[in-house]
GROMACS .gro file of C-alpha atoms in nm:
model
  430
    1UNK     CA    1  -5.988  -0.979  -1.471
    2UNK     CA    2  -5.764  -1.203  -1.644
    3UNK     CA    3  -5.537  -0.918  -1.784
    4UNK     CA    4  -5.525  -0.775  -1.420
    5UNK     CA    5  -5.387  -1.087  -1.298
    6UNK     CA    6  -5.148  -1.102  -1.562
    7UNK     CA    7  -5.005  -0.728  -1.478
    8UNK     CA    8  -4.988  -0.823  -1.092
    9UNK     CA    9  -4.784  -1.097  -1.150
   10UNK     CA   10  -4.541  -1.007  -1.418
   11UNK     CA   11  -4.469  -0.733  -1.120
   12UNK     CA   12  -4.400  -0.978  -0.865
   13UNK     CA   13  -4.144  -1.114  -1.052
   14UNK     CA   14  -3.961  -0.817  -1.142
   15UNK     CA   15  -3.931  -0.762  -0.809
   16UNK     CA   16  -3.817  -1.118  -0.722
   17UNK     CA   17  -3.487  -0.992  -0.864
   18UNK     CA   18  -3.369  -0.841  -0.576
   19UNK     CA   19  -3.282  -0.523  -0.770
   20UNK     CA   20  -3.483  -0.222  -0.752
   21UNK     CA   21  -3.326  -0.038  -1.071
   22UNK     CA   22  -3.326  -0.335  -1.293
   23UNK     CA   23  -3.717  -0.375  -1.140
   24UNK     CA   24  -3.800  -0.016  -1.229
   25UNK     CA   25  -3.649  -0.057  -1.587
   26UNK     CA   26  -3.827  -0.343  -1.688
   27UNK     CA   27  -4.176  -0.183  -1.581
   28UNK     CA   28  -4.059   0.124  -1.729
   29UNK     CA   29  -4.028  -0.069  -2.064
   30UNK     CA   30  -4.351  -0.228  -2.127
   31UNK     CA   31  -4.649  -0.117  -2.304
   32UNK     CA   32  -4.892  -0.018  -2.033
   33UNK     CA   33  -4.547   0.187  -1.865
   34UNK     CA   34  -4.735   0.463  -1.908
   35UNK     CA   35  -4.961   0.335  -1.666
   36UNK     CA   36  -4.734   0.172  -1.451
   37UNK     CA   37  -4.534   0.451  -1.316
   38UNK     CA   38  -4.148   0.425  -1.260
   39UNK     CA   39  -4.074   0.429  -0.853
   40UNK     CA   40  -3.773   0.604  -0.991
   41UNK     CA   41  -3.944   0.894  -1.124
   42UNK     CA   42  -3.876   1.211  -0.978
   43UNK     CA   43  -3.633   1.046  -0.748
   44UNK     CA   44  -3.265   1.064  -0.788
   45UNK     CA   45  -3.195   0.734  -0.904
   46UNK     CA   46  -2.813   0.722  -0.841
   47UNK     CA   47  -2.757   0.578  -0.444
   48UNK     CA   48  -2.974   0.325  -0.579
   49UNK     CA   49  -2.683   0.238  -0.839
   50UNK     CA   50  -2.437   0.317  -0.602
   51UNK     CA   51  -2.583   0.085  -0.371
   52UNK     CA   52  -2.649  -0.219  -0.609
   53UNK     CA   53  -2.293  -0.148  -0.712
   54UNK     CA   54  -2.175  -0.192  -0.325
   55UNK     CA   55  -2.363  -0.500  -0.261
   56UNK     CA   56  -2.252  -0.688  -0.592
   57UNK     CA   57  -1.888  -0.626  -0.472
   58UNK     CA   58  -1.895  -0.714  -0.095
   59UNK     CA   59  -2.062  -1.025  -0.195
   60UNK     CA   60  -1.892  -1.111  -0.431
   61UNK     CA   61  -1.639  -1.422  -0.275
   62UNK     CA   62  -1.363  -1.361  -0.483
   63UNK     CA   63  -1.352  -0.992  -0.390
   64UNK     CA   64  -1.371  -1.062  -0.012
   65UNK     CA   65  -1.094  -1.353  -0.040
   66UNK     CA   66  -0.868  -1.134  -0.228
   67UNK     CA   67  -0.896  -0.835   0.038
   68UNK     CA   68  -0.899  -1.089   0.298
   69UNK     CA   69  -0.548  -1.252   0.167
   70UNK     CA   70  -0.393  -0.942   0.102
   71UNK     CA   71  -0.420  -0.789   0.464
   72UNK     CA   72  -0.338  -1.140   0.573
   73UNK     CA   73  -0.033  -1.159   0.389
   74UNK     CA   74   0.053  -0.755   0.487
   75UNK     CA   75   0.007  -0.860   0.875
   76UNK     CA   76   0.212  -1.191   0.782
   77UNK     CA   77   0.514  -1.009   0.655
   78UNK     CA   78   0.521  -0.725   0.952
   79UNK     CA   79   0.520  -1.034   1.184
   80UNK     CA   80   0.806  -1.166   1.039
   81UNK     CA   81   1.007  -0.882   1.022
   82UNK     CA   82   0.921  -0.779   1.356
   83UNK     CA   83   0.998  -1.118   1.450
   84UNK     CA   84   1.349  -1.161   1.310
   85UNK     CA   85   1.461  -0.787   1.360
   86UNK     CA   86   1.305  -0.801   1.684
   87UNK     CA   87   1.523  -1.120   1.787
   88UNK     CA   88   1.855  -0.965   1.851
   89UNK     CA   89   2.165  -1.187   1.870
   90UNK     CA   90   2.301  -1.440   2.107
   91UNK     CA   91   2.623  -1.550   2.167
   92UNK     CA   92   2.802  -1.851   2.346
   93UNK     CA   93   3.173  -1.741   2.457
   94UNK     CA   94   3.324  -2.034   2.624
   95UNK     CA   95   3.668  -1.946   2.848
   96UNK     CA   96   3.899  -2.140   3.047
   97UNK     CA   97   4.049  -1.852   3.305
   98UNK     CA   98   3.877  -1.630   3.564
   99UNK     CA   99   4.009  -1.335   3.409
  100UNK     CA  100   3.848  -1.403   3.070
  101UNK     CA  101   3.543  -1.509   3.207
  102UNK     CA  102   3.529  -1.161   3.313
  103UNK     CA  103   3.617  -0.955   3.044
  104UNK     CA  104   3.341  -1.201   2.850
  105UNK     CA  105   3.068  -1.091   3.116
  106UNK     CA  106   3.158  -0.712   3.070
  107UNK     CA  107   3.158  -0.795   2.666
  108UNK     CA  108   2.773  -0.929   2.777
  109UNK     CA  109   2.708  -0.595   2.923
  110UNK     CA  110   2.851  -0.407   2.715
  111UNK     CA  111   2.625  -0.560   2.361
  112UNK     CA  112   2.301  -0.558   2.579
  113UNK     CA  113   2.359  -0.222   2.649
  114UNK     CA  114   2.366  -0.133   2.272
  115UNK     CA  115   2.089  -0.334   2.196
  116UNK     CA  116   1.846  -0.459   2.474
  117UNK     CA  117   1.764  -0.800   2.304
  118UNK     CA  118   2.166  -0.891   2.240
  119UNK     CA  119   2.246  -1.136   2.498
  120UNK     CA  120   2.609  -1.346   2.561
  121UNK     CA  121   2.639  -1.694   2.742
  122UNK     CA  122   2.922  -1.773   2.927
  123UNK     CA  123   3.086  -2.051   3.002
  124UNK     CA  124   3.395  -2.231   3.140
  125UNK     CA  125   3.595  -2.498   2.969
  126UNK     CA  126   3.876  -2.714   3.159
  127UNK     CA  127   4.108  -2.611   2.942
  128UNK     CA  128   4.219  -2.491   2.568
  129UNK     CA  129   4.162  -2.823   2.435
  130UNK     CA  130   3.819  -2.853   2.614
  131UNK     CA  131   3.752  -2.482   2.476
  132UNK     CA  132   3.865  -2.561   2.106
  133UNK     CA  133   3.615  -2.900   2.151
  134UNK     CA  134   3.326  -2.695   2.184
  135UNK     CA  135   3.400  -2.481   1.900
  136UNK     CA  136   3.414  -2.778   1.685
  137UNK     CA  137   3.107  -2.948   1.825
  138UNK     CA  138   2.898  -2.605   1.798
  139UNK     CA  139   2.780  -2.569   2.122
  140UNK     CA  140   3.046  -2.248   2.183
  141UNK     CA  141   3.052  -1.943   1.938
  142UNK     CA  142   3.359  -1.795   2.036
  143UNK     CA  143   3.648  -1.900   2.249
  144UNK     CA  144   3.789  -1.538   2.433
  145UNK     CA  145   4.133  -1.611   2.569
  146UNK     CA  146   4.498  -1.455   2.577
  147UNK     CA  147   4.774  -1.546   2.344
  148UNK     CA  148   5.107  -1.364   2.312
  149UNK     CA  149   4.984  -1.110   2.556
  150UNK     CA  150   4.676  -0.992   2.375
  151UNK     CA  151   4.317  -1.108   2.394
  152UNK     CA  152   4.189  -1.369   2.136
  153UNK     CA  153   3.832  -1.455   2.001
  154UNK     CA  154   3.862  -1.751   1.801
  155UNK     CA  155   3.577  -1.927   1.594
  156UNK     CA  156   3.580  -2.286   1.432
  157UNK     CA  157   3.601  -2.182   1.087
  158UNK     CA  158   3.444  -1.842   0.998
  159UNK     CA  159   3.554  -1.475   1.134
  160UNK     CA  160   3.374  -1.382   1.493
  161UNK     CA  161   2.999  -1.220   1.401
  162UNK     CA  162   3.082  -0.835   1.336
  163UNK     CA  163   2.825  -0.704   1.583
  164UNK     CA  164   3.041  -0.931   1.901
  165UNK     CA  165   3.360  -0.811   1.738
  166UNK     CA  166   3.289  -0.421   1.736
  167UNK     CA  167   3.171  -0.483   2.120
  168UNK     CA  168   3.437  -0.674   2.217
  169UNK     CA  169   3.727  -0.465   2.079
  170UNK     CA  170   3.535  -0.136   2.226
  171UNK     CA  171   3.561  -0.324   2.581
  172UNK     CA  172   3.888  -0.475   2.610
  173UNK     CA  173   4.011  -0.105   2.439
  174UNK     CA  174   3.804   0.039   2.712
  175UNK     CA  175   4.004  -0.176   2.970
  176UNK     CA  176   4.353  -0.160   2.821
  177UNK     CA  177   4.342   0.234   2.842
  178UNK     CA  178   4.207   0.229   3.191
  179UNK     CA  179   4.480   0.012   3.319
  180UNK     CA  180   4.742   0.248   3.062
  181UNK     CA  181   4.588   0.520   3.242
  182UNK     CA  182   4.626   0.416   3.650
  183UNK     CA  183   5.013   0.299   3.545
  184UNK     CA  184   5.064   0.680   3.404
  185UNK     CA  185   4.929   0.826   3.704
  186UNK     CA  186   4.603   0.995   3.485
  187UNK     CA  187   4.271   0.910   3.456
  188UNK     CA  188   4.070   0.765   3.179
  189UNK     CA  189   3.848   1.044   3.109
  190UNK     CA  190   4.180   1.231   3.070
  191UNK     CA  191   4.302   1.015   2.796
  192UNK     CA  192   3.965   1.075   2.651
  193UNK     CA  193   3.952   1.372   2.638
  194UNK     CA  194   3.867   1.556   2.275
  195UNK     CA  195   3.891   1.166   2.085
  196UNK     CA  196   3.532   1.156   2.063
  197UNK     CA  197   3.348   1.163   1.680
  198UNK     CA  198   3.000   1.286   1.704
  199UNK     CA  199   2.796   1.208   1.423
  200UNK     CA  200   2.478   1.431   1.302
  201UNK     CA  201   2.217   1.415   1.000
  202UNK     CA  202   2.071   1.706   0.810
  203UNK     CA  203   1.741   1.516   0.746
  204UNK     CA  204   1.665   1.270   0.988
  205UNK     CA  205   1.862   0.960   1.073
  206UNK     CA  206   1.908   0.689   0.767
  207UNK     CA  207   1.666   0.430   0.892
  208UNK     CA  208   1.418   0.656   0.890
  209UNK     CA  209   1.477   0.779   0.542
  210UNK     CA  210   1.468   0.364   0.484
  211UNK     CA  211   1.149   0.390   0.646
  212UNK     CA  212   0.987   0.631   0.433
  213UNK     CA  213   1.138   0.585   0.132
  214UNK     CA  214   0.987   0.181   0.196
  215UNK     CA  215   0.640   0.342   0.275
  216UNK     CA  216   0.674   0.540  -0.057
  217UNK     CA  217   0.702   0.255  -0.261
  218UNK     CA  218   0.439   0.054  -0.100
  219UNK     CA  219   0.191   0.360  -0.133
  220UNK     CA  220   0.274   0.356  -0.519
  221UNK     CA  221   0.207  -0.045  -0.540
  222UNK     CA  222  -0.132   0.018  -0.366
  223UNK     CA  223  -0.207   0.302  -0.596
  224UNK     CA  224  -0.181   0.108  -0.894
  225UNK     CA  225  -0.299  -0.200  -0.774
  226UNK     CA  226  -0.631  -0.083  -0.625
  227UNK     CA  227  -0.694   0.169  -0.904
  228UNK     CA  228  -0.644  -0.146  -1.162
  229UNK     CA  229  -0.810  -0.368  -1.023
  230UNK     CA  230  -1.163  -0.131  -0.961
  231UNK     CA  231  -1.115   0.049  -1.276
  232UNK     CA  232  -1.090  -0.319  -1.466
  233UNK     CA  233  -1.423  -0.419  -1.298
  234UNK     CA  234  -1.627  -0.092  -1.385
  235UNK     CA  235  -1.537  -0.114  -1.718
  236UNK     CA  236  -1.599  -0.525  -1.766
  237UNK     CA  237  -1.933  -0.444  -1.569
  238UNK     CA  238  -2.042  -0.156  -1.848
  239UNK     CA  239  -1.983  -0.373  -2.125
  240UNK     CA  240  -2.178  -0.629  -1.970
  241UNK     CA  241  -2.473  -0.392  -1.968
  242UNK     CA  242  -2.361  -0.335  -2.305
  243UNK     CA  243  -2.357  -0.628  -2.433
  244UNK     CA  244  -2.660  -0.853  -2.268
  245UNK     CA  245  -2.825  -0.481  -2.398
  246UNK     CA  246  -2.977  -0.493  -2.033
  247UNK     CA  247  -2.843  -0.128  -2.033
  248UNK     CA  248  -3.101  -0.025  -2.266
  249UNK     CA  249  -3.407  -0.139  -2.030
  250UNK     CA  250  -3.213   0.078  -1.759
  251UNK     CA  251  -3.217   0.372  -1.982
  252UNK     CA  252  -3.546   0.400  -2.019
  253UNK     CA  253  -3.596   0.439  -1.633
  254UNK     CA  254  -3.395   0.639  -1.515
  255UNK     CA  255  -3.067   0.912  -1.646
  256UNK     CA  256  -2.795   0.759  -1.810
  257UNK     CA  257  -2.601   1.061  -1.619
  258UNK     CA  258  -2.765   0.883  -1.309
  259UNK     CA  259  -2.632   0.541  -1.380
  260UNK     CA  260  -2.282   0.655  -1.434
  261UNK     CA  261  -2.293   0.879  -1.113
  262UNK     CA  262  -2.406   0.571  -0.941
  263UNK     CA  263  -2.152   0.364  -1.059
  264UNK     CA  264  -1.862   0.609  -1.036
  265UNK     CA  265  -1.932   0.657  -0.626
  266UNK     CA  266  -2.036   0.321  -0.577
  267UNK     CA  267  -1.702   0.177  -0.683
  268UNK     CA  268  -1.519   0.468  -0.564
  269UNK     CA  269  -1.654   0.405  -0.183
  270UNK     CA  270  -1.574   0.022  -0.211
  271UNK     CA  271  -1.227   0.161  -0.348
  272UNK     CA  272  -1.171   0.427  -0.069
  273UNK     CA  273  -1.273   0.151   0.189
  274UNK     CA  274  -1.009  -0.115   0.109
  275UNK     CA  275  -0.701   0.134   0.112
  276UNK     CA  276  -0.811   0.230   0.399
  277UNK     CA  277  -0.787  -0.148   0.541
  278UNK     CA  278  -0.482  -0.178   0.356
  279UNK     CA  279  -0.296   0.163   0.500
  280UNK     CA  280  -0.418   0.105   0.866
  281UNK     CA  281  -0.300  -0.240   0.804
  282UNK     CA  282   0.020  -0.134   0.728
  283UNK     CA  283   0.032   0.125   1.031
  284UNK     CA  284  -0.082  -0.124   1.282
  285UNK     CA  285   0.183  -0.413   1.121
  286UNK     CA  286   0.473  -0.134   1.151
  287UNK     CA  287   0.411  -0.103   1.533
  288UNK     CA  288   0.535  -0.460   1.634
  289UNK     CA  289   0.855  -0.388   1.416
  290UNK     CA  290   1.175  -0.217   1.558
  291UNK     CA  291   1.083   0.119   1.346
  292UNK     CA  292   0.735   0.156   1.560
  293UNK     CA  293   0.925   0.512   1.641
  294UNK     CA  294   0.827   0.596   1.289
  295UNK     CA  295   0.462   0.537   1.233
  296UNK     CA  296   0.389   0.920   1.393
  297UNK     CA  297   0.651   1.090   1.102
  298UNK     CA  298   0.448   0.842   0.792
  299UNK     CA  299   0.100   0.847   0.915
  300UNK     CA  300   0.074   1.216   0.768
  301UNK     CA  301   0.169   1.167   0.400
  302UNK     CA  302  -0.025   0.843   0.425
  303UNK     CA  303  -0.292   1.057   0.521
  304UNK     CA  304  -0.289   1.279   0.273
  305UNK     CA  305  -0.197   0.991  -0.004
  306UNK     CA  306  -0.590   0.822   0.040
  307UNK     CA  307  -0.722   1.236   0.022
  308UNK     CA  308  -0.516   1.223  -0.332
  309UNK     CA  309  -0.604   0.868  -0.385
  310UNK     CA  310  -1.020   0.905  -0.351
  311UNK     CA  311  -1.034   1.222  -0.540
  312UNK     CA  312  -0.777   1.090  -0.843
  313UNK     CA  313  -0.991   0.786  -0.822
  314UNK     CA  314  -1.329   0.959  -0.909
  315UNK     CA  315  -1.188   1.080  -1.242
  316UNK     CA  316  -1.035   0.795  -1.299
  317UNK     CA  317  -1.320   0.568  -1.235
  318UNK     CA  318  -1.580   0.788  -1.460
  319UNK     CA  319  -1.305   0.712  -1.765
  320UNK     CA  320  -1.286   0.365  -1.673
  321UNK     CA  321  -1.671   0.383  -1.708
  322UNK     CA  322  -1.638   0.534  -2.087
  323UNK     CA  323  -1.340   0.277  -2.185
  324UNK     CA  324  -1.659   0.037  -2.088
  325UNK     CA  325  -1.880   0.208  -2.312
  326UNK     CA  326  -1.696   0.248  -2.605
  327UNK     CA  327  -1.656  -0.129  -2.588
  328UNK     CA  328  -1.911  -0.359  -2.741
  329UNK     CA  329  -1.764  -0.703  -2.652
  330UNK     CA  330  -1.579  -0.849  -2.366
  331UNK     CA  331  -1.248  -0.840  -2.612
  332UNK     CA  332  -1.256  -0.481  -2.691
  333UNK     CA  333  -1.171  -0.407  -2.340
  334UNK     CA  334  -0.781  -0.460  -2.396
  335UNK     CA  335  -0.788  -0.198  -2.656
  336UNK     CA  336  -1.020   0.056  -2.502
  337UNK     CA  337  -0.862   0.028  -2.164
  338UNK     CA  338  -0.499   0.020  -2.265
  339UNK     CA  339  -0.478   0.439  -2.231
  340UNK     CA  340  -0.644   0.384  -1.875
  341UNK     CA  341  -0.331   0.107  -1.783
  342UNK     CA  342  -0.062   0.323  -1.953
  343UNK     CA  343  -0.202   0.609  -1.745
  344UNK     CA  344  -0.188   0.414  -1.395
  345UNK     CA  345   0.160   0.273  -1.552
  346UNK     CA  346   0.292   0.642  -1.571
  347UNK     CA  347   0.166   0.778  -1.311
  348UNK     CA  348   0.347   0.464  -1.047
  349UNK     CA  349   0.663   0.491  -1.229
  350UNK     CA  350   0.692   0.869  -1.189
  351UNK     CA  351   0.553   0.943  -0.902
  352UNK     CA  352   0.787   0.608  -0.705
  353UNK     CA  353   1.104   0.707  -0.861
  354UNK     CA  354   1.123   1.015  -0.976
  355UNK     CA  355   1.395   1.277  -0.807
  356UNK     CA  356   1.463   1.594  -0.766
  357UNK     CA  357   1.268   1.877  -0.984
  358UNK     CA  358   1.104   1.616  -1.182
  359UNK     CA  359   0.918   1.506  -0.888
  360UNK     CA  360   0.853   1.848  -0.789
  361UNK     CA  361   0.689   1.923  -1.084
  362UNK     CA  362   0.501   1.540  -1.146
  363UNK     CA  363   0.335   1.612  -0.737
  364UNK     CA  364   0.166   1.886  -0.961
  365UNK     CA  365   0.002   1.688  -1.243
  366UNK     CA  366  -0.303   1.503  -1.191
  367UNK     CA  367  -0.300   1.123  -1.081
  368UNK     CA  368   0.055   1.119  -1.091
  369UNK     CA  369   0.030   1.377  -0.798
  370UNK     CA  370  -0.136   1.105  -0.628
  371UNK     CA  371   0.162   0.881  -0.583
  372UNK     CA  372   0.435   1.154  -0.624
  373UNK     CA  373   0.289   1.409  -0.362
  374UNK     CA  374   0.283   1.179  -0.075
  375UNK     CA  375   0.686   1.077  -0.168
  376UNK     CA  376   0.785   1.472  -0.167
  377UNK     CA  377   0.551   1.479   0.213
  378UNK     CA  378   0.758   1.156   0.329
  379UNK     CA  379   1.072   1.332   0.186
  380UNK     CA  380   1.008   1.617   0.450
  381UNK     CA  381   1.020   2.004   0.378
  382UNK     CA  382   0.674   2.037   0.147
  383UNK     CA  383   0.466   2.339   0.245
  384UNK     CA  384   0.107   2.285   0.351
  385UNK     CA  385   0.019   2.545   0.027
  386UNK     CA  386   0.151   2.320  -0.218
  387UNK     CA  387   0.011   2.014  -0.097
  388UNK     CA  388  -0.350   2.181  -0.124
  389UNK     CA  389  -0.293   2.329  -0.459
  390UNK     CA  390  -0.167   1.967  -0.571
  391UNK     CA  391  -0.497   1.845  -0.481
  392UNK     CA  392  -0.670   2.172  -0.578
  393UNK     CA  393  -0.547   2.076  -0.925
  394UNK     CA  394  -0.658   1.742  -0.877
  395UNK     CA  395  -1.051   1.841  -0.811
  396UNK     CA  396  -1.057   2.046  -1.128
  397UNK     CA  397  -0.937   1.767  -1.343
  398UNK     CA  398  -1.170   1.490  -1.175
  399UNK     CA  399  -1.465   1.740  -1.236
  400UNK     CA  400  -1.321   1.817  -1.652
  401UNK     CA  401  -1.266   1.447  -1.679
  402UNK     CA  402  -1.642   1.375  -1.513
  403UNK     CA  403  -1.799   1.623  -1.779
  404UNK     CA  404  -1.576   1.471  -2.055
  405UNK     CA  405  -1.602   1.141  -1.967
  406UNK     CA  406  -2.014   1.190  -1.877
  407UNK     CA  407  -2.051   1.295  -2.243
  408UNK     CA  408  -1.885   1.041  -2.434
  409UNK     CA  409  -2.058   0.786  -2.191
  410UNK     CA  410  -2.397   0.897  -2.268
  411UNK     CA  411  -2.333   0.933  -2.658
  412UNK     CA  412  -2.162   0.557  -2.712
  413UNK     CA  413  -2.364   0.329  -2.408
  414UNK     CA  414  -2.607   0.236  -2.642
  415UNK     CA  415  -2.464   0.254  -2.984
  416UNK     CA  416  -2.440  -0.062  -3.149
  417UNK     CA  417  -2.187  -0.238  -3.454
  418UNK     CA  418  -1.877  -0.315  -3.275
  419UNK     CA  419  -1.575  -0.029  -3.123
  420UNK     CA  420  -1.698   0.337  -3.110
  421UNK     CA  421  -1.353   0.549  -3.102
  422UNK     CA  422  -1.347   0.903  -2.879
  423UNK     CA  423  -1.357   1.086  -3.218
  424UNK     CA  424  -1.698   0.888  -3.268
  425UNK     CA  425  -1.847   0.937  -2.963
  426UNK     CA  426  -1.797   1.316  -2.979
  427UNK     CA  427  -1.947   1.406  -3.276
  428UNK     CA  428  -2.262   1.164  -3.221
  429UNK     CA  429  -2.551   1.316  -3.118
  430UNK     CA  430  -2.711   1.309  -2.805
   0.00000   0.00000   0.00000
């Protein structure tokens, strides 16, 4: 009776933990486990992984704050671009004559009509010295008047702003030919005629090449970032296992194949979630900016950059899992993981800023195509058949590097006395 009591409560507190693998393990580990049976079993055992793996994460604080911040600080820097691009310019012309005041209110017209948020205040001084006052004291920009027969904008110590100075000269140029015009007897549109410079782009106009080429780089940053920052946690979480040896009561439950499926799709999901926060983030910031024209020509190759990024991220993620595994302490992890950080190190460099045939070729190799396809796509002119053999290419090496990766995981999780090496790993036994 006594031993009965015993069992039913050494149960209850397994599952006072809250986690059903670790629960399952530690049944699966003692004596009577033969009597006891695992409810893992005959089950797959790897959503439960995936799942445990999930709910560590999204409640973990530091996680959540760090997300949090960094679509905060994403929003933040939209707003303020929006906000000081959005502004436009404004002007205070001061005048002292009817005629200038105007030519100043057609110099008005004529900036808001080039850009809808330029505006130009007018006013009228008593005279030059009144005028030239109110330059000095700052509350007049310019001061438009006539000297030796031609018009005038002068400023207090600087030259006029450009922007006011291309409008103005375009109006009173405007106006002088006009009146040149009616004193020749002709017409305007006559003097006009064939002086006009048309201008025309072969691939889109430059801000939106700014635009993309911007979107680009931020793509690559995310890349890296995200896929660091996950892949650094998988593998610090493995050699936790490893070390506190908690791993080995897991074993004995359920597949090590299992547990590494479970934590390869667990972190991959929590992965694939926060770029996608992060892109439509960045989609949603762009349209309170002036270049809200150019979210429908990005949102394709951003599109196709989180396909690249989740399927990259998978093989990625199992390796991250072995550079865990053939780690024994906490401080092996810079060693075993440096090939994994050079890797994400190439594949941002190249993919961001290579050119030409070079990038042609890089949108072809795995993970770099992750970062370098999406910059050809944003580029323009990349057939839909090379973008799906990019990622084609991409599949086959996440499922080598899964089988790889799977193998060398299983063969070094549990063996002991410090760094196991590749080399090691593959010639051990299973």
């Amino acid at each position: 009776m006594s031993s009965t009591t015993e069992h039913r409560h050494t149960d209850h507190s397994a599952g006072s933990t809250g986690d059903p693998t670790v629960a399952a393990a530690e049944r699966a580990s003692r004596p009577d486990a033969g009597a006891v049976e695992s409810p893992t079993r005959g089950i797959r055992a790897w959503p439960v992984v995936a799942v445990r793996e999930i709910q560590v994460r999204i409640t973990d604080k530091n996680f959540l704050v760090s997300t949090l911040m960094t679509m905060v600080i994403m929003l933040a820097i939209f707003a303020v671009q929006g906000f000081i691009l959005g502004k436009g310019a404004q002007w205070n012309v001061v005048t002292t004559t009817q005629s200038a005041q105007d030519l100043a209110g057609r110099i008005g017209t004529a900036a808001h009509a080039a850009d809808d948020k330029n505006s130009v205040q007018v006013r009228r001084a008593a005279g030059d010295e009144a005028a030239r006052a109110q330059l000095r004291d700052g509350s007049a920009d310019v001061y438009l008047h006539q000297r030796d027969g031609a018009w005038t904008l002068t400023t207090k110590n600087d030259t006029p702003p450009s922007a006011l100075q291309a409008v103005a000269a375009q109006t009173v140029r405007a106006e002088a030919l006009a009146s040149n015009a009616q004193a020749a007897g002709t017409t305007l549109e006559a003097l006009n005629q064939g002086t006009a410079l048309r201008t025309d782009q072969l691939e889109g106009s430059g801000t939106e090449m700014i635009v993309r080429m911007i979107t680009g780089l931020v793509l690559g940053v995310m890349f890296y970032m995200v896929s660091l920052m996950f892949g650094l946690a998988i593998a610090q979480s493995v050699v936790e296992e490893k070390q506190s040896r908690i791993v080995e009561i897991i074993a004995s439950a359920i597949p090590l194949r299992q547990l590494l499926t479970g934590k390869v799709l667990g972190n991959t999901v929590l992965a694939f979630g926060q770029m996608v926060l992060f892109v439509a983030a960045g989609l949603i910031g762009l349209q309170f900016t002036p270049y809200k024209e150019f979210v429908t020509a990005v949102s394709g190759p951003v599109g196709w950059f989180v396909a690249f990024f989740v399927v990259g991220f998978i093989a990625l993620a199992c390796l991250w899992a072995v550079a865990g595994s053939l780690s024994s302490r906490q401080e092996d992890l810079s060693t075993t993981t440096q090939p994994m950080q050079l890797l994400l190190l190439v594949a941002f460099m190249g993919g961001t800023f290579a050119q030409g045939s070079v990038q042609q070729v890089l949108s072809f190799v795995p993970v770099v195509s992750g970062v370098a396809m999406p910059m050809r796509m944003l580029g323009g002119g990349v057939p839909l058949w090379q973008t799906l053999a990019a990622l084609a290419i991409t599949l086959v090496f996440a499922a080598l590097a899964i089988l790889l990766g799977e193998k060398v995981y299983r063969r070094s999780i549990l063996a002991g006395g410090g760094r196991v090496s590749w080399r090691q790993a593959m010639r051990s036994a299973d």
